[in-house]
PDB file of C-alpha atoms in Angstrom:
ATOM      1  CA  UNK A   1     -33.152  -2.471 -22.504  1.00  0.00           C
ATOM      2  CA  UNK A   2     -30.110  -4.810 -22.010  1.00  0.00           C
ATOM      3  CA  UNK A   3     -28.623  -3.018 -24.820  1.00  0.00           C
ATOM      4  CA  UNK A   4     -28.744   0.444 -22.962  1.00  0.00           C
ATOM      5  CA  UNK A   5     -27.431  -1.198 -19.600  1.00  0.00           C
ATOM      6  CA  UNK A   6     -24.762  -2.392 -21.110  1.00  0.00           C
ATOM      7  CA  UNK A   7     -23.635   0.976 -23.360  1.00  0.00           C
ATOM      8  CA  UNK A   8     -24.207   2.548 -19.890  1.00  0.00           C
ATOM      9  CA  UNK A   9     -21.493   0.713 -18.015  1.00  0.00           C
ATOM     10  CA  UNK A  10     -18.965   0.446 -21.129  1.00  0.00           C
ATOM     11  CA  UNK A  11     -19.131   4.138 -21.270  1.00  0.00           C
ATOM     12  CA  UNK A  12     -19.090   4.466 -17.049  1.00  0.00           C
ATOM     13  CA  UNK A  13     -16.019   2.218 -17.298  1.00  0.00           C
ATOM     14  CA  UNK A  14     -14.042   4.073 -20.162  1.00  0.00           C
ATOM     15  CA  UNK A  15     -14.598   7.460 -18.436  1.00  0.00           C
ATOM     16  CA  UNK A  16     -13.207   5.794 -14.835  1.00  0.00           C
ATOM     17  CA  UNK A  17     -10.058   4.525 -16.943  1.00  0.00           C
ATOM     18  CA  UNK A  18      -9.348   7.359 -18.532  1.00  0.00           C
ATOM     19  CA  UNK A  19      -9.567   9.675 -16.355  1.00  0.00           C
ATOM     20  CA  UNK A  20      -7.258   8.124 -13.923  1.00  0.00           C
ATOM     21  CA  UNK A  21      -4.491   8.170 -17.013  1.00  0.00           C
ATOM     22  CA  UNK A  22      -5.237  11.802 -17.732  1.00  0.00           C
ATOM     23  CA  UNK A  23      -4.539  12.954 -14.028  1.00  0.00           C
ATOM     24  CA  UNK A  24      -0.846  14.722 -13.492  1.00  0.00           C
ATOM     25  CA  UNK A  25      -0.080  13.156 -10.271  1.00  0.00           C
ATOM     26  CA  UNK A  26      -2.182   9.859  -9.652  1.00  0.00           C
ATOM     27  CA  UNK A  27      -2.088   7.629  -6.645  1.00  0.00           C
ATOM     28  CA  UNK A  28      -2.733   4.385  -6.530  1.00  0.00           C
ATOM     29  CA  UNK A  29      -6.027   3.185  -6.587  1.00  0.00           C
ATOM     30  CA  UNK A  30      -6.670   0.814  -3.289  1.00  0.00           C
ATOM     31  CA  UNK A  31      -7.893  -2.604  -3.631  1.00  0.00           C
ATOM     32  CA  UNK A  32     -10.778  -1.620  -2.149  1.00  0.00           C
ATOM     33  CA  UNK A  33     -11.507   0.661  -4.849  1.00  0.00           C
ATOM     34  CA  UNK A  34     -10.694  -1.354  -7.382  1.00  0.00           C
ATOM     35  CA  UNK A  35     -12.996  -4.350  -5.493  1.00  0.00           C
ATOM     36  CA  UNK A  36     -16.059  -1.989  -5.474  1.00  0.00           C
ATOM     37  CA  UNK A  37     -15.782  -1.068  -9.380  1.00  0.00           C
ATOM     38  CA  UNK A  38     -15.378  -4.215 -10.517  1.00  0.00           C
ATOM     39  CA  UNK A  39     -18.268  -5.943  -8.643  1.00  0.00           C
ATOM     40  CA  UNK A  40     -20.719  -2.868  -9.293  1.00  0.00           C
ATOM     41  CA  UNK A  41     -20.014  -3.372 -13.134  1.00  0.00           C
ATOM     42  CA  UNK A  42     -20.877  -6.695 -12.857  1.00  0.00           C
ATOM     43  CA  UNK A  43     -23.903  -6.456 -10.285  1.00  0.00           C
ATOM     44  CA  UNK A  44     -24.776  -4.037 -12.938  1.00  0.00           C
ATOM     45  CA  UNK A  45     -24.702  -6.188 -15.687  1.00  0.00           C
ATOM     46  CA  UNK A  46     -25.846  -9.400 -14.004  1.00  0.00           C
ATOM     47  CA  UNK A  47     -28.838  -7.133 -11.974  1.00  0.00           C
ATOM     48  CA  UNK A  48     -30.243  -5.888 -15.829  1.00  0.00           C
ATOM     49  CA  UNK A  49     -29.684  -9.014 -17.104  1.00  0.00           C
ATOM     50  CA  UNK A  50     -32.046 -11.196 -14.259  1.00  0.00           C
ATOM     51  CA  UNK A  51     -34.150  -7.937 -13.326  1.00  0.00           C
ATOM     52  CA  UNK A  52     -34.855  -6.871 -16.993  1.00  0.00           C
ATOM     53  CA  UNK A  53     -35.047  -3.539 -15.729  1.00  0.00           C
ATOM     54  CA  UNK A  54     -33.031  -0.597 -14.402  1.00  0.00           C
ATOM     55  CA  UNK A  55     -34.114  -1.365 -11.144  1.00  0.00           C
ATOM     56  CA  UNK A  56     -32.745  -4.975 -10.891  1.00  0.00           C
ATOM     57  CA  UNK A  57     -29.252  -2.972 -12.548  1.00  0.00           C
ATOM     58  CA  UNK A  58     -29.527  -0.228  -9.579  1.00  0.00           C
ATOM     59  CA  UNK A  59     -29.751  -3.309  -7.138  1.00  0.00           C
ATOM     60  CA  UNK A  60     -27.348  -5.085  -8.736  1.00  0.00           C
ATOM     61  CA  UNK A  61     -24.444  -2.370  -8.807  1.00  0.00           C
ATOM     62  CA  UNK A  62     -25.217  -1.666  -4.927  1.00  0.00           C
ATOM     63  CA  UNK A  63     -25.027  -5.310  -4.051  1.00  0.00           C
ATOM     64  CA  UNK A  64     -22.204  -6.403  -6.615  1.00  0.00           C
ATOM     65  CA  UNK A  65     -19.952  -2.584  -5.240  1.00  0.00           C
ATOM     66  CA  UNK A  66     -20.438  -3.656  -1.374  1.00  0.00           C
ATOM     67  CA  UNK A  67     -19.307  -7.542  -2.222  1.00  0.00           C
ATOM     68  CA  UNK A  68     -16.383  -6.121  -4.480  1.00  0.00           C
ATOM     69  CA  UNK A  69     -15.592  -3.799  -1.325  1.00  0.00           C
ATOM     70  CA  UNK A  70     -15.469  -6.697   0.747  1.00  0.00           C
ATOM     71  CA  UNK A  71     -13.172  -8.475  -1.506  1.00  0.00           C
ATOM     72  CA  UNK A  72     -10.759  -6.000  -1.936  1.00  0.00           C
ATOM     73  CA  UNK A  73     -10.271  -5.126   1.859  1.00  0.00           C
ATOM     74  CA  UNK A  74      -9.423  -8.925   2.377  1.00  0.00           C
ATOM     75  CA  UNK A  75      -7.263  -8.568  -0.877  1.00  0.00           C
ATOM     76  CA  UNK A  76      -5.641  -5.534   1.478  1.00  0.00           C
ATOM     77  CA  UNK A  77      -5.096  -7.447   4.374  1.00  0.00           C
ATOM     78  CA  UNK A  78      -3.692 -10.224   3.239  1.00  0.00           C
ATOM     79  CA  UNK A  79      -0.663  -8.036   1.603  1.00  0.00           C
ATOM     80  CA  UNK A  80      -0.501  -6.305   4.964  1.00  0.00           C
ATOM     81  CA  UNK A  81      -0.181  -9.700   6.572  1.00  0.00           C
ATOM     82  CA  UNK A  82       2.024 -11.190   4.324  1.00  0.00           C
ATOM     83  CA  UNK A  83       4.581  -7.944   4.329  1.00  0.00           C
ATOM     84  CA  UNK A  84       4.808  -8.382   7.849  1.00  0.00           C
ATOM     85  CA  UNK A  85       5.803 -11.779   7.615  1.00  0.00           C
ATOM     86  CA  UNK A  86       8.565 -10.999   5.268  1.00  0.00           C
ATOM     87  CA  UNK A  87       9.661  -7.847   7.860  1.00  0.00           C
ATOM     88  CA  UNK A  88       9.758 -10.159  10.222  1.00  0.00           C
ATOM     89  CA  UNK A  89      11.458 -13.152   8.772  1.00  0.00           C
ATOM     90  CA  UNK A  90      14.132 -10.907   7.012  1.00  0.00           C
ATOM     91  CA  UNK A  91      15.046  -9.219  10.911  1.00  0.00           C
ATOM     92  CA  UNK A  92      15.279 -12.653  11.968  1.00  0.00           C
ATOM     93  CA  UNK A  93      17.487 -13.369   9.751  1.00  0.00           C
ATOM     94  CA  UNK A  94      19.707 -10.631  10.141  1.00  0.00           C
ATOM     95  CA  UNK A  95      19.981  -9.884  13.621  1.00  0.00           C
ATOM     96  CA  UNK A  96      23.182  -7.967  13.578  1.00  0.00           C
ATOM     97  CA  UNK A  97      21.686  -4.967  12.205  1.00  0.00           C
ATOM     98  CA  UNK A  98      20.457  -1.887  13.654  1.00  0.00           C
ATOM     99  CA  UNK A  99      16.846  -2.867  14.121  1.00  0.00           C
ATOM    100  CA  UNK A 100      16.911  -1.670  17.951  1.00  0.00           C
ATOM    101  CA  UNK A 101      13.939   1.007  18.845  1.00  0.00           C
ATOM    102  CA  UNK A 102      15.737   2.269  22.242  1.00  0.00           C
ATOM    103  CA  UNK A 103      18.765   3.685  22.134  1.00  0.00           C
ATOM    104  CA  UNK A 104      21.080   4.498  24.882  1.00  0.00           C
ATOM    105  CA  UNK A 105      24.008   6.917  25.194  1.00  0.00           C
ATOM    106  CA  UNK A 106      27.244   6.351  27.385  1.00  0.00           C
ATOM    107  CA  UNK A 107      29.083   9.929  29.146  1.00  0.00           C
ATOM    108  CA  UNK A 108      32.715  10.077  27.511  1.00  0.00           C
ATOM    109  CA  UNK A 109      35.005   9.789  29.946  1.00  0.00           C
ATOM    110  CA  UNK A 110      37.301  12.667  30.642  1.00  0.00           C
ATOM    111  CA  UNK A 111      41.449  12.079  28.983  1.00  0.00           C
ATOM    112  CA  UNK A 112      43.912  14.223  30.009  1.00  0.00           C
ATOM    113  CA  UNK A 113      46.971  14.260  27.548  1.00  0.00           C
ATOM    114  CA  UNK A 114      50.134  15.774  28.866  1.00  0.00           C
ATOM    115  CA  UNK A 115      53.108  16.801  25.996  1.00  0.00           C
ATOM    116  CA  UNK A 116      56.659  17.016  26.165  1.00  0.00           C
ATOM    117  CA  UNK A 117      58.752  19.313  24.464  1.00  0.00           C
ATOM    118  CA  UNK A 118      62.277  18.262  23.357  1.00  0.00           C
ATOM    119  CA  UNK A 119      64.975  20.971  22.221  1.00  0.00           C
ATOM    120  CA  UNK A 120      67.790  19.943  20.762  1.00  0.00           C
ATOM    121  CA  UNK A 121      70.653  22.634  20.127  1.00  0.00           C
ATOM    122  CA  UNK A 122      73.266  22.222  17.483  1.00  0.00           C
TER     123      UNK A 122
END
């Protein structure tokens, strides 16, 4: 039984990889994403291994994919956080720049410009 459990999820995780190399135009996959596959593999493994069954593996991969999702939301956040930190240090540090989000426009004021016309005859 172990021995099927764990074909099952070697094959579940070579299918996931490559299909995600085959695609044309991928996006990124989020670290939530990647959080909830990596903890259901291993609630997988970990629930067939203590449960002996298929049950304790079902159990397992809900339990270990809502832990990894956890994980990789706090993974998230803490690059969100720590991107706005650097935003925010670097405009501190350069204050000259044109980091202003109101903007305000001044009339030109009217110039009148008078010419004068020289002839000279030879």
């Amino acid at each position: 039984m172990k021995k099927i459990i764990l074909s099952a999820t070697l094959l579940i995780l070579t299918v996931i990889s490559i299909n995600n190399s085959a695609q044309a135009q991928s996006r990124p996959v989020s670290d939530q994403a990647k959080g909830a596959i990596v903890g259901g593999a291993a609630g997988a493994v970990a629930g067939g291994l203590i449960g002996h069954n298929v049950k304790g593996a079902i159990i397992g991969t809900a339990i270990g994919a809502g832990g990894g999702y956890i994980v990789g939301d706090a993974i998230r956040r803490k690059k969100l956080k720590k991107e706005a930190e650097r935003k925010a240090a670097y405009r501190r540090a350069h204050p000259v720049h044109h980091y202003t989000t109101s903007t305000t426009t001044a009339k030109p004021k009217t110039v009148t410009t008078t010419t004068t016309v020289k002839t000279v005859n030879y």
